[in-house]
Amino acid sequence: MAWVFVLGVILGSFYNVLIIRTLNGESIIFPPSHCMSCDTPIEWKYKIPILSYLFLKGKCKYCGANISIMYPIVELLTGLIFVFLYAKFGLTFHFFMSVVCVSIFLILAGMDIISTMICSKYATFLVVCSILFNYNDVLNSIYGGVICFGIIKFLLFISNKCKKEFVGDGDLHLFTALGCFVGMSNLLFTLIFVALFSGMFCVVKFIKKSLNQKDYKSILYLLWFGISYFLTFLTRMNNNFSCLWLRLLIFVNLILSLFYFSRVLIRNLKKSQSSLFMPVSPFVFLAILCYMFIF
């Protein structure tokens, strides 16, 4: 299995090249690998995945510029994903197609993190590969893609009407590929994970923004909202805890908190068109990993 990890790490290094050069509009073949700061060609001994980054201590050998931590992370993550997929599928057609699909999801996530842009060319190719991955249940795959296409198309319509950009054309291709990959039968589960990961990101971003603006009231409201959900969870788990007055308190708590956050959201939308805009590909990629681990 070691060879699978090594192959994944090597391809992960190539994925880094794809991400950076596609965003810069460069060829993935020419010119040879070079430092992004000083343009000096990189010697072969400094191209060894993961190890070169550790040996150079994250700095360019020639100009001392910092090397992005994304490089070793993508390489290591790709190697681990390859090992998991090999352990799950063995050396089969499903293994090769899952490697291709998950790799493209990873590449799109890297592009989205760096530039908040999704390469539609890669995402369109991903749609085809996702259907091939589900060759034994093509209709289920196509139905999942059609549902995701319809959802994002509706959101694009709302976005254009409101003249507020919170989804883009790249998201249309990405989510269509997501639906084709997991199929209609597992689509709801996967979308819940996308919402969960993106929600966690939004909460952290909201708290950070509130702290910078010294808006402690909003943080207290968020805490209040979280406590209400925790109490709701307890009432589901323990019937002895679910007395009438507590249910009423939780209900009032949720309504007031939801009203407050809805008002904050609407206010932010009026101020800036990018208040809801965030890189969604990383959360889709994480949801895909969860899907692959569970199913």
XYZ file of C-alpha atoms in Angstrom:
295
model
C 0.000 0.000 0.000
C 3.029 2.256 0.364
C 3.215 2.673 -3.413
C -0.334 4.075 -3.408
C 0.672 6.728 -0.868
C 3.809 7.643 -2.844
C 1.768 7.891 -6.048
C -0.761 10.119 -4.275
C 1.959 12.409 -2.911
C 3.575 12.754 -6.353
C 0.233 13.514 -8.003
C -0.539 15.925 -5.175
C 2.582 17.862 -6.173
C 1.249 17.958 -9.733
C -2.142 19.160 -8.451
C -0.381 22.131 -6.859
C 1.022 22.982 -10.295
C -2.449 22.677 -11.834
C -3.985 24.957 -9.203
C -1.394 27.726 -9.416
C -0.791 27.703 -13.165
C -4.459 27.470 -14.088
C -5.189 30.514 -11.933
C -2.221 32.375 -13.481
C -3.215 31.401 -17.019
C 0.094 29.564 -17.573
C 0.864 26.294 -19.323
C 1.154 23.296 -16.989
C 4.239 22.111 -18.946
C 6.282 25.224 -19.773
C 8.138 26.929 -18.259
C 9.719 24.377 -15.851
C 9.015 24.641 -12.127
C 10.246 27.948 -10.770
C 9.955 30.132 -7.689
C 6.849 32.308 -7.852
C 8.763 35.220 -6.294
C 12.149 35.284 -8.069
C 11.355 33.058 -11.114
C 14.507 30.987 -10.511
C 14.173 27.423 -11.905
C 13.926 24.883 -9.091
C 16.493 22.066 -8.976
C 15.204 18.482 -8.902
C 16.389 17.926 -5.320
C 14.073 20.721 -4.169
C 11.056 19.192 -5.917
C 10.644 16.177 -3.621
C 7.051 16.339 -2.281
C 6.674 17.194 1.434
C 10.365 16.506 2.221
C 11.659 19.478 0.224
C 9.309 21.818 2.108
C 10.566 20.476 5.446
C 14.221 20.593 4.336
C 13.910 24.190 3.108
C 11.890 25.136 6.239
C 9.143 26.620 4.088
C 11.393 29.160 2.337
C 12.775 29.492 -1.187
C 16.431 28.387 -1.418
C 17.271 31.275 -3.762
C 15.402 34.361 -2.534
C 14.164 33.326 0.918
C 10.492 33.982 0.097
C 7.941 31.970 2.060
C 6.554 28.865 0.358
C 2.819 28.402 0.830
C 1.875 25.748 3.393
C -0.751 24.648 0.870
C 1.889 22.708 -1.103
C 2.737 20.044 1.534
C -0.870 19.938 2.769
C -2.219 19.093 -0.708
C 0.539 16.515 -1.232
C -0.005 14.783 2.116
C -3.791 14.929 1.850
C -3.732 13.439 -1.654
C -1.511 10.580 -0.482
C -3.817 9.779 2.449
C -6.912 9.937 0.243
C -5.344 7.535 -2.268
C -4.549 5.059 0.527
C -8.108 5.216 1.873
C -9.684 4.777 -1.570
C -7.372 1.854 -2.350
C -8.273 0.205 0.965
C -11.962 0.679 0.209
C -12.162 -0.278 -3.479
C -8.966 -2.193 -4.210
C -7.406 -2.016 -7.654
C -10.733 -1.674 -9.480
C -12.453 0.680 -11.897
C -14.208 2.326 -8.934
C -10.804 3.057 -7.403
C -9.503 4.840 -10.500
C -12.696 6.828 -11.054
C -12.980 7.800 -7.370
C -9.339 8.950 -7.463
C -10.056 11.130 -10.504
C -13.257 12.606 -9.034
C -11.947 13.300 -5.518
C -8.744 14.748 -7.000
C -10.689 17.227 -9.136
C -12.815 18.195 -6.115
C -9.536 18.841 -4.247
C -8.096 20.913 -7.118
C -11.269 23.021 -7.320
C -11.176 23.527 -3.538
C -7.576 24.759 -3.771
C -8.464 27.197 -6.543
C -11.472 28.456 -4.625
C -9.479 29.040 -1.438
C -6.813 31.055 -3.286
C -8.979 33.089 -5.653
C -12.679 32.390 -4.756
C -13.048 31.239 -8.371
C -13.985 27.821 -9.771
C -12.615 26.603 -13.107
C -15.756 25.641 -15.032
C -13.686 23.508 -17.447
C -12.527 21.214 -14.638
C -15.977 21.170 -13.027
C -17.635 20.184 -16.322
C -15.142 17.337 -16.766
C -15.944 16.326 -13.191
C -19.638 15.924 -14.093
C -18.726 13.334 -16.749
C -16.331 11.495 -14.418
C -18.942 11.453 -11.624
C -21.475 9.759 -13.902
C -18.825 7.207 -14.947
C -18.088 6.540 -11.264
C -21.747 5.535 -10.884
C -21.826 3.468 -14.090
C -23.877 0.776 -12.316
C -26.592 3.298 -11.358
C -26.452 6.018 -13.999
C -30.039 7.230 -13.572
C -29.574 7.830 -9.842
C -26.414 9.826 -10.664
C -28.125 11.915 -13.352
C -31.150 12.617 -11.133
C -28.819 13.878 -8.384
C -27.074 16.159 -10.861
C -30.363 17.510 -12.218
C -31.627 18.313 -8.700
C -28.422 20.190 -7.796
C -28.474 21.980 -11.142
C -32.048 23.136 -10.492
C -31.264 24.330 -6.955
C -28.240 26.413 -7.980
C -30.013 27.702 -11.095
C -32.832 28.980 -8.861
C -30.298 30.618 -6.515
C -28.597 32.243 -9.510
C -31.968 33.639 -10.572
C -32.542 35.066 -7.078
C -28.970 36.413 -7.030
C -29.453 38.225 -10.343
C -32.839 39.617 -9.293
C -31.459 40.924 -6.002
C -28.232 42.052 -7.695
C -26.312 40.408 -4.852
C -23.729 37.792 -5.789
C -23.850 34.830 -3.412
C -23.505 32.063 -6.011
C -21.670 32.031 -9.329
C -21.645 30.107 -12.580
C -18.784 27.962 -11.279
C -20.998 26.832 -8.388
C -23.549 25.602 -10.937
C -21.023 23.181 -12.454
C -19.578 22.227 -9.062
C -22.886 21.301 -7.427
C -24.079 19.494 -10.563
C -20.941 17.359 -10.301
C -21.615 16.859 -6.587
C -25.137 15.599 -7.318
C -23.873 13.252 -10.046
C -21.148 11.878 -7.772
C -23.278 11.040 -4.718
C -26.515 10.365 -6.619
C -30.049 11.342 -5.681
C -30.275 8.706 -2.918
C -27.396 10.230 -0.902
C -27.791 13.847 -1.955
C -29.624 15.108 1.136
C -27.019 13.587 3.455
C -24.156 15.200 1.524
C -25.820 18.622 1.301
C -26.350 18.548 5.077
C -22.607 18.060 5.503
C -21.889 20.936 3.085
C -24.226 23.152 5.128
C -22.664 21.970 8.393
C -19.078 22.744 7.348
C -19.996 26.078 5.752
C -22.067 26.966 8.827
C -19.081 26.324 11.100
C -16.972 28.602 8.888
C -19.628 31.326 8.978
C -19.866 31.157 12.785
C -16.085 31.563 13.149
C -16.089 34.410 10.615
C -19.034 36.075 12.368
C -17.351 35.871 15.793
C -14.069 37.227 14.412
C -15.844 40.125 12.730
C -17.852 40.884 15.874
C -14.700 40.873 18.013
C -12.944 43.261 15.618
C -15.942 45.603 15.751
C -16.319 45.068 19.543
C -19.886 43.945 18.882
C -20.184 41.700 21.940
C -23.973 41.759 21.854
C -23.990 39.768 18.616
C -21.674 37.161 20.153
C -24.006 36.836 23.129
C -26.936 36.335 20.773
C -24.964 33.649 18.930
C -24.183 31.947 22.239
C -27.843 32.170 23.180
C -28.793 30.605 19.867
C -26.307 27.760 20.401
C -27.570 27.058 23.922
C -31.118 26.789 22.646
C -30.082 24.168 20.112
C -28.164 22.292 22.802
C -31.227 22.274 25.043
C -33.318 21.075 22.114
C -30.872 18.197 21.645
C -31.149 17.303 25.334
C -34.939 17.248 25.196
C -34.739 14.812 22.283
C -32.278 12.571 24.106
C -33.910 12.621 27.540
C -37.678 12.596 27.860
C -37.485 13.426 31.580
C -35.895 16.738 30.682
C -38.588 17.790 28.274
C -41.077 19.557 30.519
C -43.579 22.036 29.062
C -42.056 25.250 30.414
C -38.602 24.308 29.077
C -40.012 23.568 25.628
C -41.717 26.956 25.655
C -38.485 28.661 26.742
C -36.525 26.953 23.955
C -39.156 27.910 21.394
C -39.098 31.596 22.409
C -35.281 31.471 22.499
C -35.040 30.100 18.970
C -37.557 32.553 17.523
C -35.869 35.606 19.056
C -32.380 34.469 18.074
C -33.455 33.592 14.529
C -35.152 36.972 14.195
C -31.988 38.751 15.322
C -29.673 36.904 12.941
C -32.099 37.355 10.056
C -32.053 41.091 10.694
C -28.226 41.113 10.786
C -28.136 39.123 7.537
C -30.506 41.496 5.745
C -28.540 44.503 6.992
C -25.279 43.010 5.708
C -26.860 42.245 2.341
C -27.869 45.884 1.941
C -24.364 47.070 2.740
C -22.311 44.740 0.562
C -22.924 42.325 -2.266
C -20.230 39.987 -0.976
C -21.556 39.415 2.539
C -22.669 35.899 1.656
C -19.943 35.179 -0.873
C -17.415 32.619 0.333
C -15.371 29.744 -1.136
C -17.859 26.874 -1.128
C -15.635 24.275 -2.854
C -13.653 23.391 0.322
C -16.895 22.503 2.121
C -18.069 20.424 -0.853
C -14.716 18.622 -0.812
C -15.028 17.898 2.931
C -18.582 16.643 2.411
C -17.345 14.332 -0.373
C -14.709 12.913 1.980
C -17.386 12.256 4.617
C -19.553 10.590 1.980
C -16.656 8.357 0.885
C -15.855 7.384 4.482
C -19.434 6.495 5.410
C -20.759 4.866 2.210
